[in-house]
Tab-separated table of C-alpha atoms in Angstrom:
chain	number	residue	atom	x	y	z
A	1	MET	CA	2.778	5.574	20.437
A	2	LYS	CA	4.562	4.334	17.350
A	3	ASP	CA	4.228	5.631	13.784
A	4	LEU	CA	3.474	3.682	10.617
A	5	TYR	CA	3.594	5.354	7.218
A	6	LEU	CA	1.865	3.073	4.720
A	7	MET	CA	2.462	4.172	1.140
A	8	ARG	CA	1.171	3.205	-2.293
A	9	HIS	CA	3.796	2.640	-5.014
A	10	GLY	CA	4.352	5.108	-7.852
A	11	GLN	CA	2.442	5.043	-11.130
A	12	THR	CA	3.200	2.044	-13.340
A	13	LEU	CA	2.863	1.144	-16.988
A	14	PHE	CA	-0.170	-1.018	-16.161
A	15	ASN	CA	-1.787	1.923	-14.318
A	16	VAL	CA	-1.463	3.964	-17.516
A	17	LEU	CA	-2.642	1.100	-19.738
A	18	GLN	CA	-5.533	0.383	-17.329
A	19	LYS	CA	-4.491	-3.214	-16.732
A	20	ILE	CA	-5.293	-5.232	-13.610
A	21	GLN	CA	-2.010	-5.695	-11.733
A	22	GLY	CA	-2.574	-7.597	-8.515
A	23	TRP	CA	0.369	-9.950	-8.028
A	24	CYS	CA	1.729	-9.447	-11.557
A	25	ASP	CA	3.992	-6.465	-12.102
A	26	SER	CA	4.936	-3.632	-14.400
A	27	PRO	CA	7.630	-0.950	-14.187
A	28	LEU	CA	7.275	2.574	-12.835
A	29	THR	CA	6.590	5.276	-15.415
A	30	GLU	CA	8.459	8.583	-15.510
A	31	ASP	CA	5.547	10.095	-13.563
A	32	GLY	CA	5.804	7.221	-11.081
A	33	ILE	CA	9.466	8.074	-10.530
A	34	LYS	CA	8.564	11.752	-10.074
A	35	GLN	CA	5.829	10.799	-7.591
A	36	ALA	CA	8.290	8.747	-5.533
A	37	LYS	CA	10.729	11.654	-5.489
A	38	ALA	CA	7.924	13.999	-4.398
A	39	ALA	CA	7.025	11.551	-1.618
A	40	LYS	CA	10.677	11.490	-0.562
A	41	GLU	CA	10.504	15.263	-0.195
A	42	LEU	CA	7.337	14.982	1.949
A	43	LEU	CA	9.013	12.414	4.201
A	44	LYS	CA	12.508	13.946	4.366
A	45	ASP	CA	12.253	15.172	7.969
A	46	ILE	CA	10.929	11.898	9.389
A	47	ASP	CA	13.445	9.663	11.130
A	48	PHE	CA	12.425	6.171	10.024
A	49	ASP	CA	14.059	3.303	11.865
A	50	HIS	CA	12.844	0.533	9.530
A	51	TYR	CA	11.660	0.144	5.944
A	52	TYR	CA	9.483	-2.537	4.355
A	53	SER	CA	8.152	-3.210	0.882
A	54	SER	CA	5.829	-5.568	-0.890
A	55	THR	CA	7.783	-8.098	-2.925
A	56	SER	CA	6.442	-6.503	-6.111
A	57	GLU	CA	9.049	-4.683	-8.193
A	58	ARG	CA	6.940	-1.533	-8.416
A	59	SER	CA	6.905	-1.194	-4.614
A	60	CYS	CA	10.608	-1.986	-4.196
A	61	ASP	CA	11.528	0.491	-6.932
A	62	THR	CA	9.402	3.169	-5.258
A	63	LEU	CA	11.039	2.592	-1.878
A	64	GLU	CA	14.527	2.610	-3.415
A	65	LEU	CA	13.803	6.096	-4.807
A	66	ILE	CA	12.944	7.253	-1.283
A	67	THR	CA	15.826	5.725	0.654
A	68	ASP	CA	19.127	3.999	0.083
A	69	LYS	CA	18.867	2.266	3.469
A	70	PRO	CA	18.276	-1.481	3.759
A	71	TYR	CA	14.705	-2.722	3.719
A	72	ILE	CA	12.792	-5.974	4.058
A	73	ARG	CA	10.522	-7.354	1.339
A	74	LEU	CA	7.360	-9.067	2.604
A	75	LYS	CA	4.746	-11.023	0.655
A	76	GLY	CA	2.175	-9.957	3.253
A	77	LEU	CA	2.267	-6.423	1.802
A	78	LYS	CA	1.336	-7.547	-1.742
A	79	GLU	CA	-1.733	-6.361	-3.616
A	80	ARG	CA	-4.952	-8.341	-3.805
A	81	TYR	CA	-4.664	-11.450	-5.976
A	82	PHE	CA	-6.962	-11.298	-9.021
A	83	SER	CA	-6.090	-14.755	-10.411
A	84	VAL	CA	-6.709	-15.205	-14.167
A	85	PHE	CA	-7.639	-11.520	-14.537
A	86	GLU	CA	-4.137	-10.293	-13.753
A	87	GLY	CA	-2.652	-8.422	-16.691
A	88	GLU	CA	-6.072	-8.104	-18.335
A	89	SER	CA	-7.970	-4.886	-19.061
A	90	GLU	CA	-9.584	-3.101	-16.131
A	91	ALA	CA	-12.705	-2.999	-18.342
A	92	LEU	CA	-13.229	-6.633	-17.261
A	93	ASN	CA	-13.518	-5.632	-13.588
A	94	PRO	CA	-16.958	-6.023	-12.048
A	95	PRO	CA	-18.312	-3.088	-10.028
A	96	LEU	CA	-16.186	-2.602	-6.887
A	97	ASP	CA	-18.985	-3.809	-4.591
A	98	GLN	CA	-19.015	-7.138	-6.496
A	99	TYR	CA	-15.270	-7.944	-6.239
A	100	ASP	CA	-15.817	-10.283	-3.282
A	101	SER	CA	-18.482	-12.313	-5.062
A	102	PHE	CA	-16.569	-12.430	-8.354
A	103	PHE	CA	-12.794	-12.861	-7.934
A	104	PRO	CA	-12.898	-15.729	-5.387
A	105	LEU	CA	-14.852	-17.762	-7.962
A	106	VAL	CA	-11.701	-17.845	-10.111
A	107	GLY	CA	-9.240	-18.277	-7.238
A	108	GLY	CA	-8.721	-14.621	-6.306
A	109	GLU	CA	-8.707	-13.058	-2.852
A	110	THR	CA	-11.551	-11.363	-0.996
A	111	ASP	CA	-11.209	-7.959	0.629
A	112	LYS	CA	-11.251	-9.743	4.013
A	113	ASP	CA	-8.371	-11.990	2.886
A	114	VAL	CA	-6.299	-8.912	2.017
A	115	GLU	CA	-7.336	-7.042	5.157
A	116	ASP	CA	-6.406	-9.991	7.398
A	117	ARG	CA	-3.052	-10.441	5.631
A	118	MET	CA	-2.200	-6.744	5.873
A	119	VAL	CA	-3.328	-6.430	9.508
A	120	SER	CA	-1.301	-9.497	10.510
A	121	THR	CA	1.810	-8.344	8.631
A	122	LEU	CA	1.731	-4.741	9.819
A	123	THR	CA	0.877	-5.671	13.410
A	124	ASP	CA	3.842	-8.067	13.479
A	125	ILE	CA	6.081	-5.299	12.147
A	126	MET	CA	4.895	-2.675	14.614
A	127	ASN	CA	5.081	-5.029	17.604
A	128	LYS	CA	8.846	-5.315	17.193
A	129	GLU	CA	10.476	-3.512	20.077
A	130	ASP	CA	12.898	-1.436	18.008
A	131	HIS	CA	10.254	-0.343	15.465
A	132	GLN	CA	9.142	3.150	16.461
A	133	CYS	CA	8.738	4.780	13.049
A	134	VAL	CA	8.260	2.587	9.981
A	135	LEU	CA	7.737	3.227	6.273
A	136	ALA	CA	6.066	0.394	4.336
A	137	VAL	CA	5.351	0.525	0.586
A	138	SER	CA	2.388	-1.471	-0.661
A	139	HIS	CA	-0.506	-1.101	-3.130
A	140	ALA	CA	-3.759	0.846	-3.446
A	141	GLY	CA	-6.167	-2.031	-2.835
A	142	ALA	CA	-4.092	-3.503	-0.009
A	143	CYS	CA	-3.700	-0.107	1.690
A	144	VAL	CA	-7.417	0.656	1.424
A	145	SER	CA	-8.329	-2.826	2.726
A	146	PHE	CA	-6.050	-2.205	5.721
A	147	LEU	CA	-7.511	1.276	6.233
A	148	GLY	CA	-11.019	-0.226	6.236
A	149	LYS	CA	-10.197	-2.217	9.366
A	150	TRP	CA	-9.471	0.956	11.355
A	151	SER	CA	-11.489	3.721	9.719
A	152	ASP	CA	-14.277	4.435	7.242
A	153	ALA	CA	-12.149	3.917	4.135
A	154	GLN	CA	-14.782	5.234	1.732
A	155	LYS	CA	-15.144	8.459	3.713
A	156	VAL	CA	-11.371	8.947	3.774
A	157	MET	CA	-11.068	8.234	0.046
A	158	ASN	CA	-13.896	10.666	-0.713
A	159	GLN	CA	-12.222	13.338	1.419
A	160	TYR	CA	-8.936	13.017	-0.485
A	161	GLY	CA	-10.280	12.269	-3.946
A	162	GLY	CA	-9.198	8.635	-3.915
A	163	PHE	CA	-5.809	7.167	-3.115
A	164	PRO	CA	-3.437	8.335	-5.859
A	165	ASN	CA	-0.049	6.771	-6.511
A	166	CYS	CA	2.492	7.471	-3.744
A	167	SER	CA	-0.213	8.548	-1.288
A	168	ILE	CA	0.730	7.858	2.315
A	169	LEU	CA	-1.500	6.802	5.206
A	170	HIS	CA	0.091	7.878	8.494
A	171	PHE	CA	-1.107	5.789	11.431
A	172	LYS	CA	-0.341	5.972	15.118
A	173	TYR	CA	0.010	2.513	16.642
A	174	ASP	CA	-0.561	1.396	20.194
A	175	ASN	CA	-1.553	-1.918	21.759
A	176	ASN	CA	-2.453	-3.670	18.470
A	177	ILE	CA	-4.632	-0.788	17.240
A	178	PHE	CA	-3.877	1.565	14.350
A	179	TYR	CA	-5.275	5.122	14.429
A	180	LEU	CA	-5.320	7.116	11.182
A	181	GLU	CA	-3.447	10.344	11.846
A	182	GLU	CA	-3.287	11.920	8.382
A	183	VAL	CA	-3.134	11.263	4.657
A	184	LEU	CA	-0.202	12.711	2.718
A	185	ILE	CA	-0.497	13.104	-1.051
A	186	PRO	CA	2.601	14.209	-2.957
A	187	THR	CA	2.160	16.382	-6.029
A	188	ILE	CA	4.368	16.523	-9.107
């Protein structure tokens, strides 16, 4: 079996300001930098053979704090697209269970759109012959959408108190199926 470590980026300015990020971006905060360094410590004994990141700056910056090795940026690892609500206050968000009936009306993505994109991207990555142990940095919503394909995401989130910045989902991978192995949450 192969190993995939799927990680959320570090805390950003928009996280602190409670702004909807999606495909727009904001820089890591000092705590975000500390979280990435704590994640590096958690992952220090793992021999990764490949690294991937969302094309968002916050994900690339997080990964660059973890490794100085080359990595590949992929649009398939981006966060959910929230259309005209990107950069706006999170107070404008509908209840979570209404995202799929709300955001597509203004051109945003559904959870299924994100899940399909993440599953396709990560399956392609893990099906590469020389990819035995991979670290990929993405986003909270995208990671949870991916998790929901393979596990009861709500149960996992409840067990760990959500999916804080720099949390890591460790999956085993075999024959196009991902099996959640553990959740790693760095502390600062």
